[in-house]
Coordinates of C-alpha atoms in Angstrom, one line a residue:
Chain A
M1 CA 14.5 -82.8 -161.9
H2 CA 12.6 -82.1 -158.6
I3 CA 12.4 -78.7 -158.1
T4 CA 10.0 -80.1 -153.9
P5 CA 9.9 -83.6 -153.2
D6 CA 6.2 -82.9 -153.0
S7 CA 6.3 -83.0 -157.1
I8 CA 6.6 -87.0 -156.4
I9 CA 3.4 -88.6 -155.9
L10 CA 3.9 -92.1 -154.9
F11 CA -0.5 -92.4 -154.1
Q12 CA -2.8 -90.7 -155.3
L13 CA -6.9 -91.0 -154.7
G14 CA -9.0 -87.5 -155.0
P15 CA -7.5 -85.0 -153.1
V16 CA -5.5 -86.8 -151.0
S17 CA -1.5 -87.9 -152.0
L18 CA 1.1 -89.4 -150.4
N19 CA 3.9 -87.6 -151.7
A20 CA 8.1 -88.0 -150.8
T21 CA 7.8 -85.2 -148.3
I22 CA 5.1 -86.8 -146.1
L23 CA 6.4 -90.3 -146.8
F24 CA 10.1 -89.3 -145.6
T25 CA 8.7 -86.7 -142.7
W26 CA 7.0 -90.2 -141.3
C27 CA 10.8 -92.0 -142.1
I28 CA 12.0 -89.2 -139.8
M29 CA 9.6 -89.1 -137.7
A30 CA 9.7 -93.0 -136.9
L31 CA 13.5 -92.6 -136.8
I32 CA 13.1 -90.5 -133.6
T33 CA 10.5 -91.5 -131.7
V34 CA 12.0 -95.4 -132.1
V35 CA 15.3 -94.3 -131.6
S36 CA 13.4 -92.2 -128.3
W37 CA 12.2 -95.0 -127.3
L38 CA 15.0 -97.2 -127.2
V39 CA 16.6 -95.0 -126.1
T40 CA 14.9 -93.5 -122.8
R41 CA 13.4 -96.9 -122.1
K42 CA 16.1 -98.2 -119.9
L43 CA 17.1 -94.7 -118.2
S44 CA 19.6 -94.5 -115.4
S45 CA 19.4 -91.6 -112.7
T46 CA 22.7 -92.7 -111.5
T47 CA 26.2 -91.3 -112.9
Q48 CA 26.6 -95.0 -115.0
M49 CA 24.6 -94.5 -118.1
S50 CA 24.6 -96.3 -122.0
R51 CA 26.2 -94.1 -124.6
W52 CA 23.3 -93.1 -126.2
Q53 CA 21.4 -91.9 -123.2
N54 CA 25.0 -89.5 -122.3
F55 CA 24.9 -88.6 -126.1
I56 CA 20.4 -87.7 -126.0
E57 CA 20.7 -86.1 -122.4
V58 CA 23.3 -83.9 -123.8
L59 CA 21.5 -83.2 -127.3
V60 CA 18.4 -81.9 -124.2
I61 CA 20.8 -80.3 -122.0
G62 CA 22.1 -78.6 -125.2
I63 CA 18.6 -77.4 -126.3
R64 CA 17.3 -76.7 -122.8
D65 CA 20.5 -74.2 -122.1
E66 CA 20.1 -72.5 -125.7
I67 CA 16.2 -71.6 -124.9
R68 CA 16.9 -70.8 -121.3
E69 CA 19.9 -68.3 -122.7
I70 CA 17.9 -67.0 -124.9
S71 CA 14.0 -66.9 -123.4
R72 CA 15.1 -66.2 -119.6
Q73 CA 12.3 -68.3 -118.2
D74 CA 11.7 -71.4 -117.5
S75 CA 12.9 -74.1 -120.5
S76 CA 10.7 -76.6 -119.7
R77 CA 7.3 -74.7 -121.5
Y78 CA 9.0 -74.6 -124.6
L79 CA 11.3 -77.1 -124.5
P80 CA 9.3 -80.1 -126.9
F81 CA 8.4 -77.1 -129.4
V82 CA 11.0 -75.8 -129.8
G83 CA 13.6 -79.1 -128.9
T84 CA 11.6 -81.1 -131.9
L85 CA 11.5 -78.2 -134.4
F86 CA 15.7 -78.1 -134.4
L87 CA 15.4 -82.0 -134.2
F88 CA 13.5 -82.4 -136.8
I89 CA 15.2 -80.1 -139.2
A90 CA 17.9 -80.7 -138.2
L91 CA 17.6 -85.3 -139.2
S92 CA 15.7 -83.8 -142.1
N93 CA 19.0 -82.2 -143.4
L94 CA 21.7 -84.1 -142.0
L95 CA 20.0 -87.8 -143.5
S96 CA 19.9 -85.5 -146.7
I97 CA 23.3 -87.6 -147.3
I98 CA 21.7 -90.9 -148.2
P99 CA 21.3 -91.2 -151.8
G100 CA 17.9 -91.4 -152.8
Y101 CA 16.4 -88.8 -149.9
K102 CA 14.4 -86.4 -150.7
P103 CA 14.4 -83.5 -147.0
P104 CA 11.3 -82.9 -146.1
T105 CA 12.7 -79.1 -145.4
G106 CA 13.2 -78.9 -148.7
S107 CA 10.0 -78.6 -149.8
L108 CA 8.0 -74.8 -149.7
S109 CA 5.2 -76.7 -148.2
T110 CA 6.6 -78.4 -145.2
T111 CA 8.7 -74.7 -144.0
T112 CA 5.3 -73.3 -144.4
A113 CA 4.0 -75.6 -142.3
L114 CA 6.7 -75.0 -139.4
A115 CA 6.5 -71.4 -139.9
V116 CA 2.5 -71.7 -139.5
C117 CA 3.3 -73.7 -136.3
V118 CA 5.5 -71.2 -134.9
F119 CA 2.7 -68.0 -135.9
V120 CA 0.7 -70.0 -134.4
A121 CA 2.7 -71.0 -131.0
V122 CA 4.1 -67.0 -130.5
P123 CA 0.9 -65.6 -129.3
L124 CA 0.0 -69.4 -127.8
Y125 CA 2.3 -69.0 -125.4
G126 CA 1.7 -65.4 -125.3
I127 CA -1.6 -65.2 -124.3
A128 CA -1.2 -68.5 -121.9
Q129 CA 1.9 -66.4 -120.1
N130 CA 0.1 -63.2 -120.1
G131 CA -3.3 -63.8 -120.9
L132 CA -5.1 -62.1 -123.3
S133 CA -3.3 -58.3 -122.5
Y134 CA -0.3 -60.7 -124.9
F135 CA -2.3 -58.6 -127.8
K136 CA -2.3 -55.2 -126.7
Q137 CA 1.9 -55.3 -127.4
Y138 CA 0.8 -54.9 -131.4
T139 CA -0.6 -51.0 -130.6
K140 CA 2.7 -50.3 -129.2
P141 CA 3.9 -47.4 -129.4
S142 CA 0.6 -46.1 -131.0
I143 CA -2.0 -47.6 -132.4
L144 CA -1.2 -47.0 -135.6
M145 CA 1.2 -49.3 -135.6
L146 CA -1.1 -51.7 -135.4
P147 CA -1.5 -53.0 -138.9
F148 CA 2.8 -52.6 -139.4
N149 CA 3.1 -55.2 -136.3
I150 CA 0.6 -57.3 -137.4
I151 CA 2.6 -57.2 -141.4
G152 CA 5.8 -57.7 -139.3
E153 CA 4.3 -60.9 -137.4
V154 CA 2.7 -62.0 -140.9
S155 CA 6.5 -61.2 -143.3
R156 CA 8.2 -62.8 -140.3
T157 CA 6.3 -66.4 -140.3
I158 CA 7.1 -66.3 -144.6
A159 CA 10.7 -65.1 -144.3
L160 CA 11.0 -68.1 -141.3
A161 CA 9.7 -70.6 -144.7
M162 CA 11.2 -68.8 -147.6
R163 CA 14.7 -69.0 -145.4
L164 CA 14.9 -73.1 -144.9
F165 CA 13.0 -73.4 -147.9
G166 CA 15.6 -71.4 -149.9
N167 CA 18.7 -72.9 -148.0
I168 CA 17.4 -76.3 -148.5
M169 CA 16.1 -76.8 -151.8
S170 CA 19.3 -74.4 -153.4
G171 CA 22.1 -77.3 -151.7
T172 CA 19.7 -79.6 -152.7
I173 CA 19.4 -78.5 -156.6
I174 CA 23.1 -76.8 -156.8
A175 CA 24.6 -80.7 -155.3
A176 CA 22.9 -82.1 -158.5
I177 CA 23.7 -79.5 -160.5
L178 CA 27.2 -79.9 -159.9
L179 CA 27.1 -83.9 -160.1
S180 CA 26.3 -83.8 -163.8
I181 CA 28.8 -81.4 -163.6
A182 CA 32.0 -82.3 -162.8
P183 CA 30.5 -85.3 -160.8
L184 CA 34.2 -86.0 -158.9
I185 CA 35.7 -84.6 -155.4
F186 CA 33.6 -81.4 -155.9
P187 CA 29.8 -82.4 -155.3
I188 CA 31.1 -84.2 -152.5
I189 CA 32.2 -80.7 -151.0
M190 CA 29.0 -79.1 -151.6
Q191 CA 27.8 -82.4 -149.8
A192 CA 29.3 -81.6 -147.3
L193 CA 28.9 -77.4 -147.0
G194 CA 25.2 -78.8 -147.8
L195 CA 25.6 -80.9 -144.6
L196 CA 26.4 -78.1 -142.6
I197 CA 24.5 -75.7 -143.7
G198 CA 21.8 -77.9 -143.4
L199 CA 22.6 -78.5 -139.6
I200 CA 22.7 -74.5 -139.5
Q201 CA 19.7 -73.4 -140.7
A202 CA 17.8 -75.8 -138.1
Y203 CA 19.7 -73.7 -135.9
I204 CA 18.5 -70.6 -137.1
F205 CA 15.5 -72.2 -137.3
A206 CA 15.0 -72.5 -134.1
I207 CA 16.4 -70.3 -132.6
L208 CA 14.4 -67.4 -134.7
A209 CA 11.1 -69.6 -132.9
M210 CA 12.5 -69.3 -129.8
V211 CA 13.3 -65.4 -129.9
Y212 CA 9.7 -64.8 -130.7
I213 CA 8.3 -67.6 -129.2
A214 CA 10.5 -65.6 -126.1
A215 CA 9.6 -62.4 -127.1
G216 CA 5.9 -62.5 -126.8
S217 CA 6.3 -64.1 -123.9
R218 CA 8.1 -61.2 -122.5
V219 CA 5.3 -58.7 -122.3
R220 CA 4.6 -58.7 -118.9
Q221 CA 7.8 -59.4 -117.8
N222 CA 9.2 -56.3 -119.0
K223 CA 5.8 -54.8 -117.3
K224 CA 6.4 -55.8 -114.3
G225 CA 9.6 -54.3 -114.7
D226 CA 8.0 -50.8 -115.1
V227 CA 6.0 -50.9 -111.9
Chain B
M1 CA 2.4 -74.3 -157.1
L2 CA 5.2 -74.6 -154.4
I3 CA 3.4 -74.8 -152.0
N4 CA 0.8 -77.5 -152.0
W5 CA -2.3 -76.9 -149.0
F6 CA -2.8 -80.4 -147.9
T7 CA 1.3 -81.4 -147.4
V8 CA 1.1 -78.1 -145.9
I9 CA -2.5 -79.4 -143.5
T10 CA -0.7 -82.3 -142.7
Q11 CA 2.7 -81.2 -142.4
I12 CA 1.2 -79.0 -139.8
I13 CA -0.1 -82.3 -138.1
N14 CA 2.8 -84.6 -138.0
F15 CA 4.7 -81.7 -136.6
L16 CA 2.5 -81.9 -133.6
V17 CA 2.2 -85.5 -133.1
L18 CA 6.0 -85.4 -133.4
V19 CA 6.1 -82.8 -130.8
Y20 CA 3.8 -85.3 -128.5
L21 CA 5.8 -88.6 -129.3
L22 CA 9.4 -86.5 -128.4
K23 CA 7.5 -85.4 -125.0
R24 CA 5.9 -88.3 -124.2
F25 CA 9.3 -90.8 -125.3
L26 CA 11.9 -88.1 -125.0
Y27 CA 12.4 -84.8 -123.2
G28 CA 9.8 -86.1 -120.3
P29 CA 11.5 -89.6 -119.7
I30 CA 15.4 -87.6 -120.1
I31 CA 14.6 -84.7 -118.0
K32 CA 13.0 -87.2 -115.2
A33 CA 16.2 -88.9 -115.4
M34 CA 18.5 -86.4 -115.1
D35 CA 16.2 -84.1 -112.3
K36 CA 16.6 -87.9 -110.1
R37 CA 20.1 -88.2 -110.9
Q38 CA 20.8 -84.2 -109.7
E39 CA 18.2 -84.8 -106.6
K40 CA 20.6 -88.0 -105.7
I41 CA 24.1 -85.4 -106.9
D42 CA 22.0 -82.9 -104.2
L43 CA 21.7 -85.4 -101.7
H44 CA 25.1 -87.1 -101.7
L45 CA 26.6 -83.4 -101.7
E46 CA 24.2 -82.6 -99.2
E47 CA 25.7 -85.4 -96.7
A48 CA 29.1 -84.4 -98.3
R49 CA 28.5 -81.3 -96.5
K50 CA 27.6 -82.7 -93.5
K51 CA 30.2 -84.8 -93.5
K52 CA 32.5 -82.8 -93.9
E53 CA 31.0 -80.5 -91.2
E54 CA 31.4 -83.3 -88.6
A55 CA 34.4 -83.5 -89.9
D56 CA 35.5 -80.6 -89.3
K57 CA 33.9 -80.1 -86.2
E58 CA 35.8 -83.5 -85.0
A59 CA 39.0 -82.0 -86.5
E60 CA 38.3 -78.8 -84.4
L61 CA 37.7 -81.1 -80.9
F62 CA 40.6 -82.8 -81.7
L63 CA 42.6 -79.5 -82.2
K64 CA 41.7 -78.3 -78.9
K65 CA 42.4 -81.5 -77.6
N66 CA 46.2 -81.5 -78.7
R67 CA 46.6 -77.9 -77.7
E68 CA 45.5 -79.1 -74.3
F69 CA 47.7 -81.9 -74.6
D70 CA 50.5 -80.0 -75.6
G71 CA 49.7 -77.7 -72.8
R72 CA 49.9 -79.8 -69.9
H73 CA 52.6 -81.7 -71.9
E74 CA 55.9 -79.6 -69.9
E75 CA 54.1 -80.5 -66.8
M76 CA 53.1 -84.3 -68.1
L77 CA 56.7 -84.9 -68.4
S78 CA 58.3 -83.4 -65.1
Q79 CA 56.2 -85.1 -63.0
I80 CA 56.5 -88.3 -65.9
K81 CA 60.1 -87.8 -64.8
K82 CA 59.6 -87.3 -61.1
E83 CA 58.0 -90.6 -61.2
A84 CA 60.8 -92.0 -62.8
E85 CA 63.4 -90.4 -60.9
A86 CA 61.1 -92.4 -57.6
R87 CA 61.1 -95.8 -59.5
K88 CA 65.2 -95.8 -60.3
A89 CA 65.9 -94.7 -56.7
E90 CA 64.0 -97.5 -56.0
L91 CA 65.2 -100.2 -58.2
I92 CA 68.5 -99.4 -56.7
K93 CA 67.5 -99.3 -53.4
E94 CA 66.4 -102.8 -54.1
A95 CA 69.3 -103.6 -56.5
R96 CA 72.0 -102.3 -53.1
S97 CA 69.7 -104.1 -50.7
Q98 CA 69.7 -107.4 -52.9
V99 CA 73.6 -107.2 -53.2
D100 CA 74.3 -107.0 -49.8
A101 CA 72.2 -110.0 -49.4
D102 CA 74.5 -111.8 -51.8
M103 CA 77.5 -110.2 -50.3
A104 CA 76.6 -110.8 -46.8
G105 CA 75.7 -114.8 -48.1
W106 CA 79.2 -115.1 -50.2
Y107 CA 80.9 -113.4 -47.0
G108 CA 79.5 -116.5 -44.5
A109 CA 79.5 -119.2 -47.3
I110 CA 83.5 -118.2 -47.0
Q111 CA 83.5 -117.8 -43.5
K112 CA 82.7 -120.6 -43.1
E113 CA 84.6 -122.5 -45.6
K114 CA 87.5 -120.8 -44.2
E115 CA 86.3 -122.2 -40.7
N116 CA 86.3 -125.5 -42.0
F117 CA 89.9 -125.3 -43.9
L118 CA 91.2 -124.0 -40.5
Q119 CA 89.5 -126.6 -38.9
D120 CA 90.7 -129.5 -41.5
I121 CA 94.4 -127.5 -41.0
R122 CA 94.6 -128.1 -37.2
R123 CA 92.8 -131.6 -36.7
H124 CA 95.9 -132.5 -40.0
A125 CA 99.0 -130.6 -37.6
V126 CA 97.6 -132.4 -34.4
K127 CA 97.7 -135.6 -35.9
H128 CA 101.1 -134.7 -37.6
T129 CA 102.2 -133.0 -34.1
C130 CA 101.2 -136.6 -32.9
A131 CA 103.1 -138.7 -34.7
I132 CA 106.5 -136.5 -35.0
A133 CA 105.7 -136.0 -30.8
R134 CA 105.0 -140.1 -30.3
R135 CA 108.0 -140.9 -32.5
A136 CA 110.4 -137.6 -31.4
I137 CA 109.6 -138.9 -27.8
K138 CA 110.0 -143.0 -28.5
D139 CA 113.6 -142.1 -30.2
L140 CA 114.8 -139.1 -27.0
S141 CA 113.7 -141.2 -23.6
N142 CA 112.3 -144.3 -25.3
A143 CA 108.9 -143.8 -23.9
D144 CA 105.1 -143.5 -25.2
L145 CA 103.6 -140.6 -26.0
E146 CA 100.2 -141.7 -24.3
D147 CA 102.2 -142.9 -21.1
R148 CA 103.7 -139.3 -21.0
I149 CA 100.7 -137.2 -21.8
T150 CA 98.6 -139.8 -18.7
S151 CA 102.0 -139.3 -16.8
I152 CA 101.9 -134.7 -17.3
F153 CA 97.4 -135.2 -17.2
I154 CA 98.3 -136.8 -13.3
E155 CA 100.9 -134.0 -12.6
R156 CA 98.7 -131.1 -13.6
L157 CA 95.6 -133.1 -11.4
Q158 CA 97.9 -133.0 -8.0
N159 CA 99.7 -130.1 -8.5
I160 CA 96.3 -128.1 -8.9
D161 CA 95.8 -124.8 -6.6
A162 CA 93.8 -124.3 -3.8
D163 CA 90.8 -123.0 -5.0
D164 CA 90.4 -125.3 -8.3
R165 CA 90.8 -127.7 -5.3
E166 CA 88.3 -126.5 -3.9
A167 CA 86.0 -125.6 -6.6
L168 CA 86.6 -129.5 -8.4
A169 CA 86.2 -130.5 -4.9
R170 CA 82.6 -129.3 -4.3
T171 CA 81.9 -131.0 -7.8
V172 CA 83.2 -133.8 -6.8
Q173 CA 80.7 -134.5 -3.9
H174 CA 77.9 -133.7 -6.3
P175 CA 78.3 -135.4 -9.4
A176 CA 75.4 -134.8 -11.4
E177 CA 75.8 -137.3 -14.6
G178 CA 79.4 -139.3 -12.6
I179 CA 82.8 -138.3 -12.8
R180 CA 84.2 -138.9 -16.4
V181 CA 87.4 -139.2 -17.6
N182 CA 87.7 -138.8 -21.8
S183 CA 90.7 -139.7 -23.4
A184 CA 92.3 -140.2 -27.2
F185 CA 93.2 -143.8 -26.6
E186 CA 93.0 -146.5 -23.7
I187 CA 94.0 -144.7 -20.2
P188 CA 96.8 -147.8 -18.9
G189 CA 95.3 -149.0 -16.2
E190 CA 97.6 -148.3 -13.6
S191 CA 97.8 -144.6 -14.1
A192 CA 93.6 -144.8 -14.7
K193 CA 93.5 -146.3 -10.4
K194 CA 96.7 -143.4 -9.6
I195 CA 93.7 -140.9 -11.5
V196 CA 90.8 -142.5 -9.7
R197 CA 92.9 -142.3 -6.6
L198 CA 93.6 -138.6 -6.5
I199 CA 89.7 -137.8 -7.2
Q200 CA 89.2 -139.8 -4.5
N201 CA 91.4 -137.8 -2.0
L202 CA 89.6 -134.6 -3.0
T203 CA 86.3 -135.6 -1.0
T204 CA 85.6 -138.4 1.4
D205 CA 82.4 -139.8 -0.4
S206 CA 83.1 -143.0 -2.6
V207 CA 83.2 -141.3 -6.1
V208 CA 83.1 -143.5 -9.3
V209 CA 85.0 -142.0 -12.1
R210 CA 84.3 -143.5 -15.6
F211 CA 86.6 -143.5 -18.7
G212 CA 85.6 -142.7 -22.1
I213 CA 87.7 -142.7 -25.1
L214 CA 86.9 -139.8 -27.6
P215 CA 89.0 -139.4 -30.7
E216 CA 88.5 -135.9 -31.5
L217 CA 90.0 -135.8 -29.0
I218 CA 93.6 -136.9 -31.3
C219 CA 96.2 -136.8 -28.9
G220 CA 94.7 -135.1 -25.5
I221 CA 93.3 -136.2 -21.8
E222 CA 90.5 -134.2 -20.1
L223 CA 88.7 -134.3 -17.2
K224 CA 85.4 -131.6 -17.1
L225 CA 83.1 -131.2 -13.8
H226 CA 80.6 -128.2 -14.9
G227 CA 82.8 -126.0 -16.5
R228 CA 85.2 -127.3 -14.8
K229 CA 88.5 -129.0 -16.8
I230 CA 92.0 -130.1 -15.9
S231 CA 92.9 -131.2 -19.1
W232 CA 95.9 -131.5 -21.8
N233 CA 96.0 -132.0 -25.1
I234 CA 98.9 -131.4 -27.8
S235 CA 95.7 -128.9 -29.8
D236 CA 96.7 -125.8 -26.9
Y237 CA 100.1 -126.2 -28.4
L238 CA 98.6 -125.5 -32.4
E239 CA 96.8 -122.6 -31.3
P240 CA 99.0 -119.9 -32.5
F241 CA 99.9 -121.7 -35.4
E242 CA 96.2 -121.2 -35.9
E243 CA 96.1 -118.5 -34.8
N244 CA 99.1 -117.2 -37.6
M245 CA 97.4 -119.3 -40.1
R246 CA 93.9 -117.3 -39.7
A247 CA 96.2 -113.9 -39.4
T248 CA 97.8 -114.9 -42.9
I249 CA 94.4 -115.8 -44.4
E250 CA 93.1 -112.9 -43.7
A251 CA 95.8 -111.0 -45.0
K252 CA 96.1 -112.3 -48.0
T253 CA 92.0 -111.8 -48.6
G254 CA 91.6 -108.8 -46.6
H255 CA 88.9 -110.3 -44.5

């Protein structure tokens, strides 16, 4: 049994290795992109539209409203990043219903990569919004808090990665173990639960990412409020 | 080691590529389409708002006109009533005059009919009376009616009063169309000569007397000279009868 799909090596050329994580990630990327292209190829701007367009619009509007509610700002700036996080993780988790499929989110490398992206995105959005004064928040309320703020920043990133990885990996492993112990019915229930957990985790990851980004971007607004 | 750093880097790149692809193929077009639709909806709403405003204005105008109309309603109604009354009176007047004209026509026609009827009766009465008289005279005195009529006429001509004689003499002297004696029958030669002689006696100038036959006289004989007339006609006896008939008809018809 493989704990992580990283260990399933499909192709190896020196340090470059093509493992199941990367392969399935590409599959998900291709799937999302192709479906998006197919749907958005013939978009209707009237009230008459295809079911797929309707579905995609509902999805995008849902994500946008969620972002707007959390950030209390214009959502268009954060939509591509946070929306992609949610769609990628959600699809990655939901596809685990397919036999033989290994969710890339069950790999710590993937969750780390996503967490790193969030870790980098937070200051980038903060700087884009507030300029270099963004960094001043690390010295609040006192310069003495700087190390703790940095530790807090790093630790929440690690927590982000570990939470997603732990949940998905455990779900996969529990399903595998149950399959060997009680092969009838019970694994189906766990699988269904796994799907729910996968969706919730995608939501949690995206929401937390948005909260972190919004917290970094809101500094100037607070300042304006103080003035 | 659970973390494969090559995979981490690859996944970071993969994620960034996915962000770009979704921005290019999903969020961008979808948001654009939604914004466009929103614009259209806003436009429609704006149009609807304008139309509603127009409709409100129209409704206000209509209500105003309605109120004005209600205000003028009574006035218009009374005016219409007056006009209708006037028209009614005019029509009644026209109808009455029409009826009067028709009635006058009818009365005229009835009167004419009555006159014709009386004329017919008179003619028949004269005719029959003549026949009866002729027969009665024949039976009683074995004489001819026409002879008797001529004799009576001659008698009247002989016994006219002085005024009439003088007037007749003046007329006989200057006859415009000659002297004409009309009768319903042929006057016998002897009687005709007697008549001519009597007329000649009225003047010293010679006179020309012409005899004519007029069937409408039925049983009569007359001498007409410029408004002067000496005659005998059985219809003279029937005048009271005609008057009586007329009175009876008028009593029956009420006219």
